[in-house]
Amino acid sequence: MSEETNDKPLLNKSQSAGDVTISGNEDPLVNFVNTTEGTTSINQSRTIIYNYFYEKRTVTTSTEDDLDDNLICPYQGLYHFNPENSEYFFGREVFVEELYQYTETRNFIPVLGASGSGKSSVILAGLVPKLVEAGRWQFTHFRPGNEPFLALAQALVPLYEPNLEKTELIAQARKLSGYFQDNTVP
């Protein structure tokens, strides 16, 4: 019976089979450039596959003293980012800047994409804070739901009546919603 060993190959160990060389060498030019009598030529008859799988791995462990229970998790799960947590939103700066530039020249800017692709996050956590920072924009947003006119009215009333009590806000939103439904906006 043969004894199996689990020895990992050395990083600089090479195995050749015909015109294919499998190597753990980290220098990509080894076995690729031949120097003969002062001239350099590329050996095009060989295929070289580098195996980095066996590189030495380091494991970093932390102690309980290193852990902070009060850290905020920046990952929103299936929820979109919004203006309140825009500091955690990153990676779409170029797209947000393009949208911002479009607001200077266009009245309508559609943002299209597959469900879950980040459309709401780009607008709410990327574009909106940039527009508010510019100081020339008021912002509100709503989801139409079962009563789209009421949802729209509830989003708009605080913009033109910011100091209303909650009860008065509800009454004004219902009144404006009725105007939207009847197409009788004064």
Short mmCIF file of C-alpha atoms in Angstrom, two decimals:
data_model
loop_
_atom_site.label_atom_id
_atom_site.label_comp_id
_atom_site.label_asym_id
_atom_site.label_seq_id
_atom_site.Cartn_x
_atom_site.Cartn_y
_atom_site.Cartn_z
CA MET A 1 0.00 0.00 0.00
CA SER A 2 1.38 3.40 -0.92
CA GLU A 3 1.48 6.19 1.56
CA GLU A 4 -0.23 9.41 0.44
CA THR A 5 1.44 12.65 1.24
CA ASN A 6 -0.17 16.03 1.24
CA ASP A 7 2.98 17.98 0.43
CA LYS A 8 2.33 21.19 -1.43
CA PRO A 9 4.61 21.92 -4.38
CA LEU A 10 7.22 24.60 -3.90
CA LEU A 11 6.50 27.96 -5.50
CA ASN A 12 9.37 27.60 -7.97
CA LYS A 13 8.72 23.95 -8.85
CA SER A 14 7.77 23.26 -12.49
CA GLN A 15 6.20 20.23 -14.14
CA SER A 16 6.40 19.75 -17.90
CA ALA A 17 4.33 17.56 -20.17
CA GLY A 18 5.30 17.99 -23.81
CA ASP A 19 4.71 21.57 -24.86
CA VAL A 20 2.85 22.52 -21.65
CA THR A 21 4.63 23.73 -18.53
CA ILE A 22 2.76 24.07 -15.25
CA SER A 23 4.73 26.21 -12.84
CA GLY A 24 4.39 27.82 -9.47
CA ASN A 25 7.02 30.38 -10.39
CA GLU A 26 5.84 33.94 -9.85
CA ASP A 27 8.01 35.40 -12.62
CA PRO A 28 5.82 35.21 -15.75
CA LEU A 29 8.84 35.49 -18.05
CA VAL A 30 10.57 32.34 -16.77
CA ASN A 31 10.35 29.61 -19.44
CA PHE A 32 8.82 32.14 -21.85
CA VAL A 33 11.80 34.15 -23.07
CA ASN A 34 14.83 32.27 -24.35
CA THR A 35 18.15 34.01 -24.68
CA THR A 36 20.47 32.50 -27.23
CA GLU A 37 23.81 34.07 -28.05
CA GLY A 38 22.77 37.54 -26.95
CA THR A 39 19.45 37.60 -28.82
CA THR A 40 16.05 37.40 -27.21
CA SER A 41 13.19 35.51 -28.78
CA ILE A 42 9.80 34.44 -27.60
CA ASN A 43 9.23 30.71 -27.47
CA GLN A 44 5.80 30.38 -29.08
CA SER A 45 5.67 26.60 -29.01
CA ARG A 46 5.09 26.36 -25.27
CA THR A 47 1.99 26.97 -23.20
CA ILE A 48 2.75 27.94 -19.64
CA ILE A 49 0.15 27.67 -16.88
CA TYR A 50 1.06 29.27 -13.56
CA ASN A 51 -0.38 27.75 -10.42
CA TYR A 52 -0.77 30.29 -7.63
CA PHE A 53 -3.05 28.05 -5.59
CA TYR A 54 -0.24 26.81 -3.37
CA GLU A 55 1.00 30.20 -2.24
CA LYS A 56 1.61 30.53 1.47
CA ARG A 57 -1.51 31.75 3.21
CA THR A 58 -1.56 33.85 6.33
CA VAL A 59 -4.38 33.79 8.83
CA THR A 60 -5.12 36.82 10.96
CA THR A 61 -7.09 36.25 14.11
CA SER A 62 -8.53 38.82 16.43
CA THR A 63 -9.22 38.70 20.12
CA GLU A 64 -12.43 39.76 21.81
CA ASP A 65 -10.67 42.96 22.86
CA ASP A 66 -10.29 43.88 19.18
CA LEU A 67 -14.02 43.60 18.46
CA ASP A 68 -16.35 46.57 18.70
CA ASP A 69 -20.00 45.70 19.24
CA ASN A 70 -21.10 49.18 18.20
CA LEU A 71 -19.92 49.01 14.59
CA ILE A 72 -22.50 49.99 12.00
CA CYS A 73 -23.01 47.43 9.27
CA PRO A 74 -22.86 49.34 5.96
CA TYR A 75 -24.56 46.53 4.03
CA GLN A 76 -28.25 47.26 3.46
CA GLY A 77 -29.26 43.73 2.55
CA LEU A 78 -32.17 43.85 0.14
CA TYR A 79 -33.02 47.44 1.05
CA HIS A 80 -31.90 50.37 -1.05
CA PHE A 81 -29.57 53.05 0.24
CA ASN A 82 -31.19 56.39 1.01
CA PRO A 83 -29.96 59.92 1.77
CA GLU A 84 -29.63 59.12 5.49
CA ASN A 85 -27.06 56.36 4.87
CA SER A 86 -25.41 57.77 1.76
CA GLU A 87 -22.01 57.83 3.50
CA TYR A 88 -21.90 54.04 3.05
CA PHE A 89 -22.83 54.14 -0.61
CA PHE A 90 -19.85 53.93 -2.97
CA GLY A 91 -18.71 52.54 -6.28
CA ARG A 92 -21.01 54.47 -8.59
CA GLU A 93 -19.34 57.88 -8.46
CA VAL A 94 -18.91 58.16 -12.24
CA PHE A 95 -22.56 57.31 -12.92
CA VAL A 96 -23.76 59.70 -10.20
CA GLU A 97 -21.61 62.48 -11.67
CA GLU A 98 -23.08 61.84 -15.14
CA LEU A 99 -26.61 62.02 -13.72
CA TYR A 100 -25.72 65.23 -11.91
CA GLN A 101 -24.44 66.78 -15.15
CA TYR A 102 -27.65 65.75 -16.92
CA THR A 103 -29.73 67.66 -14.34
CA GLU A 104 -28.20 70.85 -15.74
CA THR A 105 -29.45 70.23 -19.27
CA ARG A 106 -32.39 67.84 -19.14
CA ASN A 107 -35.87 67.88 -17.61
CA PHE A 108 -36.32 64.12 -17.57
CA ILE A 109 -33.62 61.56 -16.83
CA PRO A 110 -34.79 57.94 -16.91
CA VAL A 111 -32.74 55.46 -14.89
CA LEU A 112 -33.46 51.99 -16.18
CA GLY A 113 -32.17 48.64 -15.00
CA ALA A 114 -33.08 45.19 -13.79
CA SER A 115 -34.80 44.69 -10.47
CA GLY A 116 -32.25 44.91 -7.67
CA SER A 117 -29.54 46.50 -9.83
CA GLY A 118 -29.24 49.60 -7.63
CA LYS A 119 -31.38 52.22 -9.39
CA SER A 120 -32.97 53.53 -6.19
CA SER A 121 -29.65 53.53 -4.34
CA VAL A 122 -27.93 55.50 -7.12
CA ILE A 123 -30.67 58.14 -7.03
CA LEU A 124 -31.36 58.30 -3.29
CA ALA A 125 -27.84 57.85 -1.88
CA GLY A 126 -25.81 59.17 -4.80
CA LEU A 127 -27.62 61.85 -6.80
CA VAL A 128 -29.95 63.34 -4.16
CA PRO A 129 -27.21 64.22 -1.62
CA LYS A 130 -25.19 65.80 -4.45
CA LEU A 131 -28.19 67.90 -5.54
CA VAL A 132 -29.02 68.94 -1.97
CA GLU A 133 -25.37 69.89 -1.43
CA ALA A 134 -25.57 72.13 -4.49
CA GLY A 135 -28.32 74.00 -2.63
CA ARG A 136 -30.74 74.64 -5.48
CA TRP A 137 -32.96 71.60 -5.05
CA GLN A 138 -35.72 70.43 -2.78
CA PHE A 139 -36.14 66.71 -2.51
CA THR A 140 -38.95 64.32 -1.76
CA HIS A 141 -39.75 60.85 -2.91
CA PHE A 142 -42.63 58.42 -2.62
CA ARG A 143 -43.78 54.98 -3.65
CA PRO A 144 -47.19 54.97 -5.35
CA GLY A 145 -48.61 51.97 -3.47
CA ASN A 146 -52.39 51.40 -3.51
CA GLU A 147 -53.21 55.12 -3.38
CA PRO A 148 -50.75 56.85 -5.71
CA PHE A 149 -52.42 60.29 -5.56
CA LEU A 150 -52.36 60.27 -1.76
CA ALA A 151 -48.74 59.10 -1.72
CA LEU A 152 -47.79 61.93 -4.09
CA ALA A 153 -49.70 64.49 -2.01
CA GLN A 154 -48.08 63.26 1.23
CA ALA A 155 -44.67 63.73 -0.36
CA LEU A 156 -45.44 67.22 -1.75
CA VAL A 157 -47.30 68.92 1.12
CA PRO A 158 -44.25 69.13 3.46
CA LEU A 159 -42.33 70.92 0.69
CA TYR A 160 -44.71 73.86 0.44
CA GLU A 161 -46.00 73.76 4.05
CA PRO A 162 -42.97 72.61 6.12
CA ASN A 163 -44.30 73.71 9.56
CA LEU A 164 -47.64 71.87 9.57
CA GLU A 165 -48.65 69.70 12.51
CA LYS A 166 -49.05 66.02 11.62
CA THR A 167 -52.85 66.16 11.74
CA GLU A 168 -52.95 69.21 9.48
CA LEU A 169 -50.41 67.57 7.15
CA ILE A 170 -52.69 64.53 6.77
CA ALA A 171 -55.71 66.76 6.09
CA GLN A 172 -53.83 68.84 3.50
CA ALA A 173 -52.50 65.70 1.81
CA ARG A 174 -56.01 64.21 1.57
CA LYS A 175 -57.34 67.48 0.14
CA LEU A 176 -54.53 67.69 -2.46
CA SER A 177 -54.99 64.00 -3.27
CA GLY A 178 -58.64 64.69 -4.06
CA TYR A 179 -57.60 67.48 -6.43
CA PHE A 180 -55.21 65.11 -8.20
CA GLN A 181 -57.90 62.43 -8.54
CA ASP A 182 -60.55 64.81 -9.86
CA ASN A 183 -58.03 66.64 -12.05
CA THR A 184 -59.06 69.91 -10.40
CA VAL A 185 -55.74 71.11 -9.00
CA PRO A 186 -56.19 74.85 -8.28
#
